């Protein structure tokens, strides 16, 4: 349960950070008002959840807690990223200032942001995911119990079959 | 009419229960596989959740096997009821693992995700897919591969090798009655073999695409494996919240299209082509209709998007318009457009065309859902036959036939069967849409999401989310289940329950 509370708290903080930032738009606002923002300079803050280098540039997927958007950044900027968010890591919190495209002509119609300025605000970190020992012991006991029961009942059924002939239908 | 049907016997329940025990054992074994992924990625904290789900499944299976043991063979009613119940029981145990792993915000969400996985739907209520444990994400994709890509009953037949009669009937119950002979057990192994072959090919292609597009080998392979499982299964789950848009890659989309189309083709066709009958691809009525309908929907959607000027280039029209059309028609649910854009920026005509594609679906006996192209073809042929009959003299008898692996005469019984399924499907679609509208959503969104749930598609208008009403989650769970079983099995199960309640159960 503590993991769940932690996750909710983390994402609530992310959303608050991104929406309360001066001038920063939330990913949801950008997606839902993309026609208004098309071709304009926007600011997006969020957690890095993916980096893919493509030649001199890279795609950095940024999640603001609710919606993730692809950001096209220069390689030297992408290399500033230390942590990519996943189950075992909190990704770097970054701020992107760039041109928003509702349907980018350069990238097959994707909704994206071409970054002019890319800043790492907070370096991410590794997450400790401790084993819940009582649950682990319970799971081993249940697994052992289930297998033992299955084998025992199979044995009993076979013994019964030997004793009582099964009528044929 | 109920008085004509003989009452249920205790033996009926035993036959169903005993068959179900095999599904429980298999489900228990399958739930152990994500543990390997958890060990590789050092996610030791989620291993207990898989162990408990597996133990519960084996425990339940052994009780069924012991207390409901029987040697009697199945009849059609047992097979159909067993399949209907199996598709509830197997997701239940997987949902226990999802829930204990804290992957979803409530037990209902865990069950929704599990049913969506097993039925190959792909609608998701996961709160934060990008931060899920890799082992849990693997389980989501794996469920689609075993549930819809191959079929859990098919797997149980190929491994356990049940008797011929039971096997044939179980096949019918799971809506995978391919008719491939000589042996059903051998057939089930062929289906598993075909699935594994495309899984290997797909994983290889996605891994190459991933390496080319800037992923490291481990990520490219793992995500490629997951995407292959759901691509071939026409399932639609992806490891990221942005769906396929995460990769920003033309090549990922091309590989996905290959797998989606392959998955939507009939197993008979795969078998015929593997057996050297390559011309079958060009002659098969169902394939011709599928490709023609894909061409029509893809072209119209692209033309419509071009007309409104939403996308700036032919490449964009292909990657957005054609891709979404293929995803809808094959009932996969891979998405390269944000749901909000699909519903609020795409023109209504394009959205309705996608709804029509989702409702009609892919080929029968494939991994796809919907009414299925074989039935659509039969109904169209029957329509042509009726028109010709009306134009001919009264004494003339007009016959019809179609080519589906072999030349087959179109009988009234076939047309009646196809019409019954299509009608049941459309009735459920209408009811689902009305219920969704009743929850306060717009008609267009409601039609889209209902078609997606019932057709086991997974494209979303944005209605499906952790925040959607619990009653609607329950309704969609039912629709996904009914759609996977092609509806009739649900009616037989309902009849079985009513019969038991009205007439009791005889010793």
XYZ file of C-alpha atoms in Angstrom:
676
model
C 0.000 0.000 0.000
C 2.899 2.355 0.793
C 4.095 2.027 -2.819
C 0.704 3.086 -4.079
C 0.623 6.111 -1.761
C 4.143 7.024 -2.827
C 3.243 6.783 -6.520
C 0.153 8.945 -6.112
C 2.084 11.511 -4.088
C 4.858 11.590 -6.683
C 2.518 12.160 -9.586
C 0.482 14.715 -7.699
C 3.705 16.637 -7.097
C 4.626 16.297 -10.790
C 1.258 17.655 -11.899
C 1.452 20.503 -9.405
C 4.987 21.353 -10.511
C 4.105 21.391 -14.166
C 0.887 23.337 -13.895
C 2.035 25.817 -11.274
C 5.201 26.750 -13.147
C 5.121 30.298 -14.466
C 4.274 30.191 -18.199
C 4.371 26.385 -18.359
C 1.476 24.573 -19.997
C 0.317 21.133 -18.926
C 0.534 18.358 -21.486
C -3.246 17.973 -21.319
C -3.771 21.657 -22.110
C -1.412 21.401 -25.075
C -3.148 18.308 -26.483
C -6.659 19.646 -25.936
C -5.901 23.087 -27.363
C -3.358 22.046 -29.938
C -4.872 24.131 -32.755
C -4.395 27.297 -30.654
C -0.800 26.436 -29.727
C 0.214 25.200 -33.205
C 3.453 26.888 -34.327
C 3.764 28.886 -31.097
C 6.477 28.787 -28.465
C 5.412 26.849 -25.386
C 6.941 25.792 -22.089
C 6.514 22.234 -20.802
C 7.775 20.801 -17.548
C 7.794 17.131 -16.718
C 9.626 13.899 -16.055
C 11.756 12.246 -18.734
C 10.339 8.787 -19.534
C 12.231 7.979 -22.732
C 15.268 9.023 -24.756
C 16.028 7.845 -28.310
C 18.948 9.329 -30.216
C 18.360 9.958 -33.933
C 21.469 11.349 -35.636
C 22.252 14.844 -34.335
C 18.947 14.998 -32.484
C 16.999 12.849 -30.056
C 13.421 12.193 -29.051
C 12.815 12.829 -25.379
C 9.376 11.808 -24.121
C 8.271 14.075 -21.281
C 5.448 13.123 -18.902
C 3.873 15.889 -16.868
C 1.958 13.468 -14.654
C -1.014 13.039 -16.949
C 0.013 13.272 -20.607
C 3.350 12.489 -22.265
C 4.609 14.491 -25.252
C 7.560 13.853 -27.549
C 10.212 16.582 -27.571
C 12.773 16.864 -30.414
C 16.030 18.055 -28.843
C 19.656 18.375 -29.877
C 21.841 15.444 -28.862
C 24.039 17.537 -26.619
C 20.934 18.513 -24.636
C 19.623 14.950 -24.489
C 22.963 13.811 -23.089
C 22.424 16.038 -20.043
C 19.736 13.585 -18.911
C 20.871 11.304 -16.103
C 17.746 9.295 -15.257
C 14.870 8.051 -17.381
C 11.715 7.377 -15.371
C 10.559 3.793 -14.942
C 9.578 1.481 -12.092
C 12.976 1.665 -10.461
C 13.801 5.301 -11.255
C 12.358 8.765 -10.996
C 13.344 10.435 -14.261
C 14.967 13.872 -14.466
C 12.535 16.770 -14.170
C 13.108 18.954 -17.228
C 11.844 22.215 -18.663
C 11.424 22.547 -22.402
C 10.948 25.805 -24.268
C 10.176 25.193 -27.919
C 7.868 25.301 -30.897
C 4.696 23.243 -30.580
C 3.385 21.301 -33.601
C -0.120 19.884 -33.681
C 0.900 17.703 -36.654
C 4.614 18.066 -37.321
C 5.407 18.173 -41.062
C 8.943 16.960 -40.342
C 7.874 13.958 -38.232
C 5.030 12.218 -40.017
C 2.252 14.288 -38.461
C 3.215 13.576 -34.821
C 2.179 16.037 -32.139
C 5.524 17.272 -30.811
C 7.641 20.127 -29.507
C 10.914 21.159 -31.170
C 13.032 22.363 -28.268
C 14.889 25.660 -28.435
C 15.926 25.475 -24.806
C 16.210 22.324 -22.715
C 16.996 22.498 -19.010
C 17.320 19.762 -16.422
C 15.653 21.213 -13.326
C 16.074 18.270 -10.976
C 18.191 15.198 -11.513
C 16.187 12.008 -10.994
C 17.135 9.155 -8.694
C 16.917 5.449 -8.171
C 13.981 4.091 -6.189
C 14.317 1.518 -3.458
C 11.649 -1.156 -3.847
C 11.967 -3.309 -0.734
C 10.488 -6.773 -0.633
C 7.381 -7.040 1.548
C 8.618 -9.923 3.702
C 5.262 -11.047 5.221
C 3.698 -11.080 1.725
C 6.708 -12.959 0.325
C 6.491 -15.620 3.047
C 2.734 -15.907 2.563
C 3.171 -16.343 -1.193
C 5.751 -19.117 -0.759
C 3.525 -20.863 1.785
C 0.485 -20.590 -0.500
C 2.417 -21.848 -3.525
C 3.793 -24.812 -1.568
C 0.324 -25.500 -0.138
C -1.356 -25.369 -3.548
C 1.143 -27.769 -5.130
C 0.952 -30.150 -2.157
C -2.845 -30.099 -2.262
C -2.899 -30.724 -6.015
C -0.537 -33.703 -5.690
C -2.361 -35.099 -2.652
C -5.822 -34.887 -4.228
C -4.451 -36.476 -7.414
C -3.034 -39.324 -5.324
C -6.326 -39.806 -3.418
C -8.308 -39.827 -6.661
C -6.030 -42.456 -8.189
C -6.288 -44.617 -5.067
C -10.081 -44.366 -5.214
C -10.056 -45.290 -8.884
C -8.120 -48.448 -8.048
C -10.687 -49.415 -5.399
C -13.992 -48.543 -7.047
C -14.471 -49.307 -10.741
C -15.759 -46.279 -12.606
C -18.982 -47.104 -14.450
C -18.796 -46.749 -18.203
C -21.330 -44.520 -19.955
C -39.987 -24.016 -24.870
C -38.042 -24.564 -21.647
C -40.122 -27.656 -20.835
C -38.677 -29.423 -23.897
C -35.111 -29.120 -22.644
C -34.052 -31.891 -20.248
C -33.078 -30.678 -16.763
C -29.443 -30.332 -15.789
C -27.744 -33.260 -14.140
C -25.008 -33.177 -11.545
C -22.855 -34.883 -14.151
C -23.203 -31.817 -16.421
C -21.613 -29.654 -13.749
C -18.885 -32.245 -13.203
C -17.978 -32.327 -16.889
C -17.707 -28.540 -17.017
C -15.909 -28.242 -13.690
C -13.416 -30.968 -14.503
C -12.560 -29.392 -17.880
C -12.212 -26.049 -16.162
C -9.614 -27.492 -13.784
C -7.191 -27.891 -16.715
C -7.609 -24.203 -17.567
C -6.884 -23.321 -13.924
C -3.696 -25.427 -13.900
C -2.565 -23.824 -17.151
C -3.408 -20.346 -15.896
C -1.410 -21.062 -12.726
C 1.591 -22.186 -14.769
C 1.412 -19.171 -17.109
C 1.349 -16.751 -14.175
C 4.774 -18.054 -13.149
C 6.439 -16.797 -16.357
C 6.548 -13.094 -15.354
C 8.663 -14.187 -12.377
C 11.534 -14.811 -14.825
C 11.185 -11.223 -16.081
C 11.022 -9.956 -12.479
C 14.262 -11.776 -11.652
C 16.033 -10.466 -14.796
C 15.040 -6.854 -14.015
C 15.534 -7.260 -10.245
C 11.901 -6.514 -9.424
C 11.872 -8.967 -6.519
C 9.164 -7.039 -4.679
C 6.452 -8.001 -7.210
C 7.298 -11.732 -7.327
C 4.923 -12.580 -4.416
C 1.973 -11.169 -6.382
C 2.604 -13.605 -9.258
C 3.155 -16.509 -6.855
C -0.123 -15.837 -5.038
C -2.114 -15.534 -8.303
C -0.574 -18.767 -9.533
C -1.132 -20.589 -6.232
C -4.782 -19.494 -6.121
C -5.289 -20.779 -9.644
C -3.668 -24.166 -8.954
C -5.539 -24.465 -5.630
C -8.903 -23.819 -7.299
C -8.038 -26.159 -10.172
C -7.108 -29.028 -7.888
C -10.369 -28.678 -5.927
C -12.375 -28.704 -9.172
C -10.411 -31.654 -10.471
C -10.986 -33.667 -7.286
C -14.579 -32.886 -6.361
C -15.935 -32.722 -9.908
C -13.953 -35.604 -11.341
C -15.640 -37.480 -14.161
C -14.619 -39.544 -17.159
C -17.647 -38.651 -19.236
C -17.047 -36.912 -22.573
C -18.240 -33.399 -23.284
C -21.262 -32.471 -25.332
C -21.689 -29.197 -27.214
C -23.488 -27.472 -24.303
C -20.694 -28.408 -21.869
C -17.972 -27.154 -24.204
C -19.669 -23.832 -24.823
C -20.453 -23.229 -21.141
C -16.919 -24.300 -20.175
C -15.408 -21.822 -22.660
C -17.646 -19.002 -21.393
C -16.702 -19.672 -17.764
C -13.010 -20.257 -18.592
C -12.822 -16.756 -20.036
C -13.915 -15.381 -16.670
C -11.928 -17.670 -14.405
C -8.537 -17.235 -16.120
C -8.676 -13.395 -16.032
C -9.764 -13.551 -12.399
C -6.506 -15.157 -11.248
C -4.388 -12.795 -13.346
C -6.290 -9.871 -11.840
C -5.255 -11.045 -8.367
C -1.615 -10.658 -9.451
C -2.231 -7.191 -10.943
C -3.996 -6.106 -7.786
C -1.383 -7.414 -5.366
C 1.386 -5.808 -7.455
C -0.294 -2.419 -6.868
C -0.306 -1.963 -10.638
C -3.842 -0.570 -10.702
C -5.827 1.668 -8.424
C -8.596 -0.778 -7.441
C -9.538 -4.437 -7.746
C -12.162 -3.594 -10.386
C -9.446 -1.897 -12.440
C -7.240 -4.969 -12.054
C -10.080 -7.180 -13.309
C -10.774 -4.767 -16.184
C -7.096 -4.824 -17.220
C -6.983 -8.591 -16.949
C -10.143 -9.152 -19.023
C -8.928 -6.569 -21.542
C -5.681 -8.543 -21.726
C -7.104 -12.039 -22.025
C -9.735 -11.013 -24.570
C -7.143 -9.162 -26.645
C -9.001 -5.887 -26.334
C -6.294 -3.482 -25.233
C -8.398 -0.840 -23.487
C -6.427 0.101 -20.401
C -7.215 1.622 -17.011
C -3.619 1.441 -15.777
C -2.795 4.713 -14.022
C 0.807 5.093 -15.047
C 1.973 2.540 -17.577
C 5.416 4.131 -17.973
C 6.243 3.398 -14.322
C 4.834 -0.129 -14.131
C 7.238 -2.931 -13.214
C 8.526 -4.558 -16.412
C 7.305 -7.946 -15.184
C 3.761 -6.592 -14.731
C 3.941 -4.970 -18.160
C 5.153 -8.291 -19.578
C 2.145 -10.017 -17.983
C -0.234 -7.509 -19.631
C 1.212 -8.310 -23.059
C 1.605 -12.020 -22.384
C -2.073 -12.310 -21.431
C -3.007 -10.950 -24.850
C -0.738 -13.430 -26.594
C -2.007 -16.490 -24.713
C -5.592 -15.307 -24.442
C -6.287 -13.922 -27.869
C -3.186 -14.669 -29.937
C -3.425 -18.384 -29.453
C -6.363 -19.056 -27.138
C -5.994 -20.510 -23.686
C -8.157 -23.527 -24.546
C -6.063 -24.179 -27.659
C -2.937 -24.137 -25.497
C -4.497 -26.524 -23.002
C -5.399 -28.886 -25.861
C -1.950 -28.739 -27.411
C -0.277 -29.485 -24.089
C -2.757 -31.792 -22.419
C -3.868 -33.573 -25.591
C -7.490 -34.219 -24.631
C -9.617 -36.698 -26.518
C -10.768 -35.886 -30.023
C -14.454 -35.326 -29.185
C -13.787 -33.009 -26.252
C -11.203 -31.147 -28.279
C -13.462 -30.487 -31.245
C -16.181 -29.201 -28.953
C -13.838 -27.072 -26.873
C -12.563 -25.507 -30.094
C -16.103 -24.555 -31.056
C -16.693 -23.057 -27.634
C -13.626 -20.815 -27.915
C -14.702 -19.632 -31.398
C -11.547 -21.086 -32.944
C -13.183 -23.917 -34.896
C -10.749 -23.758 -37.788
C -11.845 -27.000 -39.366
C -8.193 -27.869 -39.993
C -7.841 -31.626 -39.794
C -6.858 -34.461 -39.390
C -6.343 -34.143 -35.639
C -7.606 -31.355 -33.409
C -4.745 -31.841 -30.991
C -2.333 -31.549 -33.927
C -4.279 -28.540 -35.164
C -3.971 -26.812 -31.811
C -0.225 -27.441 -31.947
C -0.135 -25.932 -35.437
C -1.933 -22.816 -34.147
C 0.559 -22.539 -31.281
C 3.401 -23.069 -33.789
C 2.094 -20.364 -36.134
C 1.760 -17.964 -33.171
C 5.282 -18.642 -31.922
C 6.730 -18.293 -35.446
C 5.210 -14.840 -35.911
C 6.230 -13.936 -32.361
C 9.873 -14.689 -33.208
C 9.702 -12.856 -36.557
C 7.941 -9.854 -34.997
C 10.359 -9.648 -32.072
C 13.305 -9.750 -34.487
C 11.849 -6.980 -36.678
C 10.889 -4.754 -33.733
C 14.344 -5.258 -32.176
C 16.025 -4.195 -35.429
C 13.669 -1.189 -35.677
C 14.360 -0.318 -32.030
C 18.135 -0.431 -32.495
C 17.833 1.725 -35.619
C 15.636 4.233 -33.799
C 17.894 4.751 -30.790
C 16.907 2.164 -28.205
C 19.543 0.055 -26.459
C 19.501 -3.683 -27.247
C 17.853 -4.763 -23.970
C 15.015 -2.259 -24.291
C 14.601 -2.868 -28.032
C 14.334 -6.624 -27.465
C 12.040 -6.473 -24.436
C 9.677 -3.910 -25.920
C 9.866 -5.689 -29.289
C 8.835 -8.938 -27.633
C 5.900 -7.231 -25.909
C 4.765 -5.414 -29.051
C 5.025 -8.615 -31.109
C 2.845 -10.477 -28.638
C 0.132 -7.835 -28.761
C 0.578 -7.057 -32.470
C 0.097 -10.651 -33.604
C -2.682 -11.130 -31.038
C -4.321 -7.980 -32.437
C -4.431 -6.976 -28.772
C -3.100 -3.443 -28.685
C -1.449 -3.122 -25.273
C 1.873 -1.268 -25.431
C 4.524 -0.712 -22.740
C 3.962 3.082 -22.715
C 1.131 5.516 -22.087
C 1.710 7.178 -25.479
C 0.972 3.848 -27.149
C 2.950 3.463 -30.417
C 3.422 7.244 -30.579
C 6.147 6.801 -27.930
C 8.611 5.571 -30.573
C 8.025 8.384 -33.129
C 9.015 5.846 -35.741
C 7.786 4.988 -39.226
C 9.535 1.594 -39.003
C 7.823 0.602 -35.760
C 4.513 1.397 -37.433
C 5.386 -0.657 -40.538
C 6.304 -3.720 -38.448
C 3.121 -3.229 -36.417
C 1.046 -3.132 -39.625
C 2.603 -6.410 -40.844
C 1.816 -8.155 -37.552
C -1.697 -6.719 -37.302
C -2.614 -7.891 -40.805
C -1.031 -11.321 -40.303
C -2.905 -11.715 -37.013
C -6.201 -10.763 -38.629
C -5.917 -13.515 -41.263
C -7.652 -16.849 -40.844
C -5.631 -19.741 -39.343
C -6.902 -21.879 -42.231
C -5.213 -19.497 -44.610
C -1.914 -19.670 -42.707
C -2.216 -23.453 -42.751
C -3.039 -23.568 -46.466
C -0.157 -21.257 -47.353
C 2.220 -23.264 -45.152
C 0.989 -26.376 -46.956
C 2.069 -24.859 -50.294
C -1.295 -23.408 -51.430
C 0.051 -19.876 -51.918
C -2.639 -18.908 -54.434
C -5.198 -19.301 -51.643
C -4.357 -15.738 -50.547
C -5.682 -14.421 -53.869
C -8.674 -16.759 -54.079
C -10.020 -16.716 -50.524
C -13.305 -14.787 -50.287
C -12.701 -13.629 -46.726
C -9.224 -12.271 -47.477
C -10.482 -10.484 -50.585
C -13.269 -8.785 -48.614
C -10.902 -7.883 -45.755
C -8.331 -6.303 -48.080
C -11.002 -4.534 -50.127
C -12.691 -3.149 -46.996
C -9.299 -2.093 -45.609
C -8.575 -0.276 -48.869
C -11.968 1.451 -48.796
C -11.772 2.510 -45.131
C -8.093 3.525 -45.345
C -8.639 5.561 -48.516
C -11.805 7.271 -47.297
C -10.313 8.156 -43.910
C -7.167 9.553 -45.599
C -9.220 11.482 -48.182
C -11.411 12.888 -45.419
C -8.385 13.953 -43.343
C -6.794 15.479 -46.457
C -10.012 17.366 -47.191
C -10.103 18.979 -43.743
C -6.361 19.710 -43.948
C -5.475 18.140 -40.600
C -2.231 16.495 -41.685
C 0.492 18.165 -43.720
C 1.920 15.363 -45.916
C 1.140 12.008 -47.584
C 3.420 10.356 -45.000
C 1.379 11.899 -42.187
C -1.884 10.777 -43.818
C -0.512 7.230 -44.004
C 0.884 7.170 -40.476
C -2.261 8.663 -38.955
C -5.188 7.887 -41.273
C -4.242 4.548 -42.821
C -2.561 3.273 -39.657
C -5.631 3.947 -37.489
C -7.857 2.324 -40.169
C -5.721 -0.850 -40.205
C -5.609 -0.893 -36.414
C -9.415 -0.603 -36.245
C -10.133 -3.135 -39.011
C -7.779 -5.759 -37.604
C -9.229 -4.948 -34.134
C -5.744 -4.354 -32.716
C -5.926 -0.965 -31.053
C -2.383 0.324 -31.621
C -2.791 4.089 -31.697
C -0.587 6.848 -33.155
C -3.039 9.662 -32.424
C -4.010 11.064 -29.016
C -7.583 9.948 -28.117
C -8.613 13.590 -27.725
C -7.535 14.371 -31.296
C -9.373 11.315 -32.595
C -12.661 12.386 -31.070
C -12.510 16.172 -31.179
C -10.293 17.031 -34.148
C -10.891 14.213 -36.594
C -13.959 14.696 -38.817
C -17.066 12.695 -37.850
C -16.989 10.705 -41.097
C -13.519 9.333 -40.313
C -14.566 8.379 -36.784
C -17.694 6.604 -38.071
C -15.612 4.756 -40.661
C -13.364 3.527 -37.853
C -16.459 2.417 -35.917
C -17.651 0.478 -39.000
C -14.205 -1.117 -39.319
C -14.189 -2.123 -35.645
C -17.685 -3.602 -35.859
C -16.936 -5.633 -39.014
C -13.515 -6.836 -37.752
C -10.982 -9.234 -39.253
C -11.178 -12.839 -40.438
C -12.992 -15.649 -38.640
C -10.701 -18.078 -36.766
C -8.048 -15.411 -36.464
C -6.865 -13.385 -33.491
C -9.146 -10.477 -34.381
C -12.635 -9.626 -33.130
C -15.774 -8.041 -34.558
C -18.516 -9.687 -36.612
C -15.794 -11.171 -38.863
C -15.332 -10.922 -42.614
C -16.463 -14.489 -43.337
C -19.913 -13.662 -41.955
C -19.989 -10.315 -43.730
C -19.081 -12.144 -46.964
C -21.791 -14.759 -46.458
C -24.410 -12.092 -45.805
C -23.333 -10.116 -48.896
C -23.401 -13.274 -51.033
C -26.841 -14.103 -49.657
C -28.048 -10.594 -50.500
C -26.828 -10.991 -54.084
C -28.479 -14.426 -54.250
C -31.808 -12.996 -53.062
C -31.657 -10.188 -55.640
C -30.881 -12.674 -58.404
C -33.699 -14.938 -57.213
C -36.134 -12.007 -57.353
C -35.141 -11.269 -60.949
C -35.395 -14.891 -62.134
C -38.567 -16.816 -62.989
C -40.333 -18.371 -59.983
C -39.321 -21.898 -60.935
C -35.624 -21.034 -61.102
C -33.413 -22.023 -58.169
C -30.485 -19.699 -57.559
C -27.553 -21.173 -55.693
C -24.474 -19.487 -54.359
C -21.009 -20.559 -53.322
C -17.795 -19.037 -52.069
C -14.158 -20.004 -51.889
C -12.735 -20.403 -48.416
C -9.800 -22.847 -48.626
C -12.163 -24.976 -50.740
C -15.237 -24.165 -52.833
C -18.181 -24.197 -50.447
C -21.889 -23.972 -51.339
C -23.676 -21.189 -49.469
C -26.462 -22.853 -47.481
C -29.390 -21.237 -45.698
C -28.071 -22.652 -42.424
C -24.775 -20.784 -42.899
C -26.564 -17.533 -43.698
C -28.873 -17.970 -40.688
C -25.884 -18.558 -38.391
C -24.029 -15.524 -39.737
C -27.139 -13.339 -39.484
C -27.812 -14.459 -35.894
C -24.302 -13.568 -34.741
C -24.315 -10.256 -36.650
C -27.715 -9.322 -35.234
C -26.733 -10.256 -31.664
C -23.569 -8.243 -32.118
C -25.449 -5.161 -33.328
C -27.994 -5.443 -30.504
C -25.211 -5.580 -27.894
C -23.454 -2.693 -29.646
C -26.634 -0.599 -29.438
C -27.240 -1.466 -25.788
C -23.594 -0.716 -24.898
C -23.766 2.624 -26.708
C -26.998 3.576 -24.927
C -25.542 2.684 -21.527
C -22.419 4.761 -22.253
C -24.537 7.706 -23.411
C -26.576 7.242 -20.223
C -23.378 7.856 -18.235
C -23.142 11.322 -19.765
C -20.810 10.758 -22.707
C -21.458 11.982 -26.257
C -23.013 9.666 -28.855
C -19.962 9.608 -31.138
C -17.542 8.806 -28.264
C -19.957 6.214 -26.887
C -20.311 4.422 -30.233
C -16.543 4.445 -30.681
C -15.719 3.102 -27.214
C -18.500 0.476 -27.269
C -17.415 -0.784 -30.707
C -13.867 -0.930 -29.374
C -14.799 -2.928 -26.255
C -17.230 -5.310 -27.981
C -14.961 -5.818 -31.000
C -11.946 -6.446 -28.698
C -10.166 -3.573 -30.431
C -8.612 -1.223 -27.878
C -8.672 2.091 -29.751
C -9.987 4.643 -27.295
C -11.935 7.854 -27.547
C -10.680 8.679 -24.058
C -13.699 7.332 -22.152
C -11.781 4.357 -20.763
C -9.688 5.611 -17.873
C -9.295 4.891 -14.165
C -11.780 7.715 -13.562
C -14.645 6.260 -15.601
C -17.705 5.162 -13.570
C -17.448 1.715 -11.976
C -20.727 0.633 -13.582
C -19.349 1.449 -17.017
C -16.182 -0.512 -16.246
C -18.405 -3.496 -15.382
C -20.399 -3.061 -18.605
C -17.226 -2.950 -20.701
C -15.865 -6.035 -18.918
C -19.053 -7.811 -19.990
C -18.803 -6.490 -23.568
C -15.158 -7.552 -23.907
C -16.027 -11.020 -22.597
C -19.083 -11.363 -24.848
C -17.173 -10.108 -27.890
C -14.307 -12.566 -27.375
C -16.742 -15.489 -27.225
C -18.701 -14.231 -30.231
C -21.756 -13.724 -28.017
C -23.512 -17.086 -28.541
C -21.559 -18.777 -25.722
C -22.905 -16.130 -23.348
C -26.488 -16.917 -24.353
C -25.870 -20.649 -23.864
C -24.369 -19.974 -20.420
C -27.373 -17.796 -19.527
C -29.705 -20.578 -20.699
C -27.742 -23.097 -18.648
C -28.089 -20.985 -15.498
C -31.803 -20.314 -16.071
C -32.390 -24.017 -16.663
C -30.627 -24.883 -13.414
C -32.629 -22.288 -11.478
C -35.985 -23.246 -12.967
C -35.719 -27.014 -13.030
C -33.049 -27.667 -10.419
C -30.179 -30.115 -10.800
C -30.877 -33.852 -10.952
C -28.566 -36.355 -9.266
